[in-house]
Amino acid sequence: MPYIRVSVTQKLTEEKQAELVEGLGEAISVIPGKDGRGLIVDLEDGKTIYCGGVKQENFVFADVRYYSNFTYQQKKAFTVAVFKVFEKVLGTTKDKAFLTITEYNNWGGFGDFKDEYYSD
């Protein structure tokens, strides 16, 4: 159940939103066991974002959270895939796109709780 919050300076049409969500679903599939069917995407468009004290245009920041831990190579491949989606869908160049990844050992959803190190 990965979660991605995407903050974008652009105002997105419903079509662009759908295209972005679909692209992120494809990108998350680079990580073993993850796919777009369980992906939660929280889109925040039309945001005012400053970087280095300068108001940005066509800028995007993604906060990615998911259950489990993956290798450097898997996270790098995912990050590159996300930046390609941002460029294709939003026209946002790599110098205007940023992403963080937080990995969790536990996660709750569908009325249950999972932990990598403990079980019932």
mmCIF file of C-alpha atoms in Angstrom:
data_model
loop_
_atom_site.group_PDB
_atom_site.id
_atom_site.type_symbol
_atom_site.label_atom_id
_atom_site.label_comp_id
_atom_site.label_asym_id
_atom_site.label_seq_id
_atom_site.Cartn_x
_atom_site.Cartn_y
_atom_site.Cartn_z
ATOM 1 C CA MET A 1 0.000 0.000 0.000
ATOM 2 C CA PRO A 2 2.434 2.688 -1.124
ATOM 3 C CA TYR A 3 1.497 6.335 -0.582
ATOM 4 C CA ILE A 4 2.757 9.199 -2.737
ATOM 5 C CA ARG A 5 1.955 12.842 -2.045
ATOM 6 C CA VAL A 6 2.702 14.973 -5.094
ATOM 7 C CA SER A 7 2.845 18.754 -4.688
ATOM 8 C CA VAL A 8 2.816 20.594 -8.018
ATOM 9 C CA THR A 9 2.879 24.290 -8.848
ATOM 10 C CA GLN A 10 0.759 23.721 -11.961
ATOM 11 C CA LYS A 11 -3.022 23.500 -11.888
ATOM 12 C CA LEU A 12 -3.833 20.105 -13.410
ATOM 13 C CA THR A 13 -6.816 19.081 -15.491
ATOM 14 C CA GLU A 14 -8.583 15.850 -14.562
ATOM 15 C CA GLU A 15 -6.972 14.268 -17.617
ATOM 16 C CA LYS A 16 -3.478 15.270 -16.456
ATOM 17 C CA GLN A 17 -4.258 14.030 -12.946
ATOM 18 C CA ALA A 18 -5.312 10.640 -14.317
ATOM 19 C CA GLU A 19 -2.229 10.467 -16.554
ATOM 20 C CA LEU A 20 0.032 11.318 -13.614
ATOM 21 C CA VAL A 21 -1.576 8.702 -11.343
ATOM 22 C CA GLU A 22 -1.288 6.068 -14.081
ATOM 23 C CA GLY A 23 2.381 6.921 -14.659
ATOM 24 C CA LEU A 24 3.157 6.754 -10.940
ATOM 25 C CA GLY A 25 1.419 3.371 -10.801
ATOM 26 C CA GLU A 26 3.731 2.122 -13.532
ATOM 27 C CA ALA A 27 6.776 3.616 -11.796
ATOM 28 C CA ILE A 28 6.003 1.983 -8.422
ATOM 29 C CA SER A 29 5.965 -1.430 -10.106
ATOM 30 C CA VAL A 30 9.774 -1.125 -10.380
ATOM 31 C CA ILE A 31 9.815 -1.964 -6.656
ATOM 32 C CA PRO A 32 9.208 -5.695 -6.034
ATOM 33 C CA GLY A 33 5.735 -6.456 -4.695
ATOM 34 C CA LYS A 34 4.376 -2.957 -5.380
ATOM 35 C CA ASP A 35 1.979 -1.939 -8.135
ATOM 36 C CA GLY A 36 -0.540 0.715 -9.078
ATOM 37 C CA ARG A 37 -3.547 -1.242 -7.795
ATOM 38 C CA GLY A 38 -2.656 -0.530 -4.161
ATOM 39 C CA LEU A 39 -1.099 2.880 -4.714
ATOM 40 C CA ILE A 40 -2.527 5.887 -2.854
ATOM 41 C CA VAL A 41 -1.754 9.161 -4.659
ATOM 42 C CA ASP A 42 -2.458 12.438 -2.863
ATOM 43 C CA LEU A 43 -2.310 15.219 -5.487
ATOM 44 C CA GLU A 44 -1.849 18.815 -4.422
ATOM 45 C CA ASP A 45 -1.874 21.005 -7.520
ATOM 46 C CA GLY A 46 -1.727 24.765 -7.905
ATOM 47 C CA LYS A 47 0.688 24.988 -4.957
ATOM 48 C CA THR A 48 2.972 27.909 -4.211
ATOM 49 C CA ILE A 49 6.432 26.428 -3.706
ATOM 50 C CA TYR A 50 9.665 28.248 -2.937
ATOM 51 C CA CYS A 51 13.099 26.685 -3.369
ATOM 52 C CA GLY A 52 16.154 28.601 -2.234
ATOM 53 C CA GLY A 53 13.941 31.588 -1.467
ATOM 54 C CA VAL A 54 12.731 31.796 -5.075
ATOM 55 C CA LYS A 55 9.117 31.186 -6.097
ATOM 56 C CA GLN A 56 9.092 28.245 -8.482
ATOM 57 C CA GLU A 57 7.227 27.596 -11.712
ATOM 58 C CA ASN A 58 6.611 24.078 -13.056
ATOM 59 C CA PHE A 59 8.047 22.546 -9.891
ATOM 60 C CA VAL A 60 7.126 19.231 -8.277
ATOM 61 C CA PHE A 61 7.916 17.549 -4.957
ATOM 62 C CA ALA A 62 6.951 13.951 -4.178
ATOM 63 C CA ASP A 63 6.868 12.358 -0.728
ATOM 64 C CA VAL A 64 6.888 8.558 -1.121
ATOM 65 C CA ARG A 65 6.079 6.196 1.751
ATOM 66 C CA TYR A 66 5.778 2.431 1.705
ATOM 67 C CA TYR A 67 6.010 -0.738 3.773
ATOM 68 C CA SER A 68 9.302 -2.674 3.754
ATOM 69 C CA ASN A 69 12.880 -1.909 2.750
ATOM 70 C CA PHE A 70 14.427 -2.160 -0.684
ATOM 71 C CA THR A 71 17.897 -1.960 -2.176
ATOM 72 C CA TYR A 72 19.615 1.204 -3.304
ATOM 73 C CA GLN A 73 19.356 0.038 -6.932
ATOM 74 C CA GLN A 74 15.595 -0.547 -6.659
ATOM 75 C CA LYS A 75 15.010 2.865 -5.076
ATOM 76 C CA LYS A 76 17.201 4.556 -7.674
ATOM 77 C CA ALA A 77 15.342 2.848 -10.553
ATOM 78 C CA PHE A 78 12.030 3.930 -9.019
ATOM 79 C CA THR A 79 13.231 7.524 -8.568
ATOM 80 C CA VAL A 80 14.422 7.724 -12.183
ATOM 81 C CA ALA A 81 11.070 6.295 -13.359
ATOM 82 C CA VAL A 82 9.145 8.916 -11.338
ATOM 83 C CA PHE A 83 11.226 11.774 -12.756
ATOM 84 C CA LYS A 84 10.490 10.464 -16.280
ATOM 85 C CA VAL A 85 6.761 10.528 -15.473
ATOM 86 C CA PHE A 86 7.036 14.117 -14.220
ATOM 87 C CA GLU A 87 8.831 15.164 -17.399
ATOM 88 C CA LYS A 88 6.446 13.319 -19.733
ATOM 89 C CA VAL A 89 3.168 14.268 -18.046
ATOM 90 C CA LEU A 90 3.957 17.661 -16.516
ATOM 91 C CA GLY A 91 6.866 18.856 -18.638
ATOM 92 C CA THR A 92 8.837 19.300 -15.416
ATOM 93 C CA THR A 93 12.590 19.061 -15.948
ATOM 94 C CA LYS A 94 14.808 17.106 -13.566
ATOM 95 C CA ASP A 95 16.193 20.280 -11.994
ATOM 96 C CA LYS A 96 12.651 21.195 -10.881
ATOM 97 C CA ALA A 97 11.669 17.769 -9.485
ATOM 98 C CA PHE A 98 12.443 16.413 -6.025
ATOM 99 C CA LEU A 99 11.486 13.227 -4.175
ATOM 100 C CA THR A 100 11.901 11.712 -0.734
ATOM 101 C CA ILE A 101 11.402 8.061 0.204
ATOM 102 C CA THR A 102 10.428 6.855 3.673
ATOM 103 C CA GLU A 103 10.365 3.124 4.355
ATOM 104 C CA TYR A 104 8.257 1.733 7.193
ATOM 105 C CA ASN A 105 8.588 -1.568 9.042
ATOM 106 C CA ASN A 106 4.892 -1.499 9.904
ATOM 107 C CA TRP A 107 1.724 -0.438 8.129
ATOM 108 C CA GLY A 108 -1.990 -0.541 8.831
ATOM 109 C CA GLY A 109 -4.733 -0.923 6.257
ATOM 110 C CA PHE A 110 -7.871 -2.871 5.397
ATOM 111 C CA GLY A 111 -8.606 -3.217 9.108
ATOM 112 C CA ASP A 112 -5.346 -4.991 9.865
ATOM 113 C CA PHE A 113 -1.753 -4.301 10.893
ATOM 114 C CA LYS A 114 1.482 -5.617 9.369
ATOM 115 C CA ASP A 115 4.956 -5.577 10.868
ATOM 116 C CA GLU A 116 8.089 -6.927 9.187
ATOM 117 C CA TYR A 117 9.492 -8.297 12.427
ATOM 118 C CA TYR A 118 6.422 -9.508 14.336
ATOM 119 C CA SER A 119 3.263 -11.441 13.587
ATOM 120 C CA ASP A 120 0.240 -12.782 15.447
#
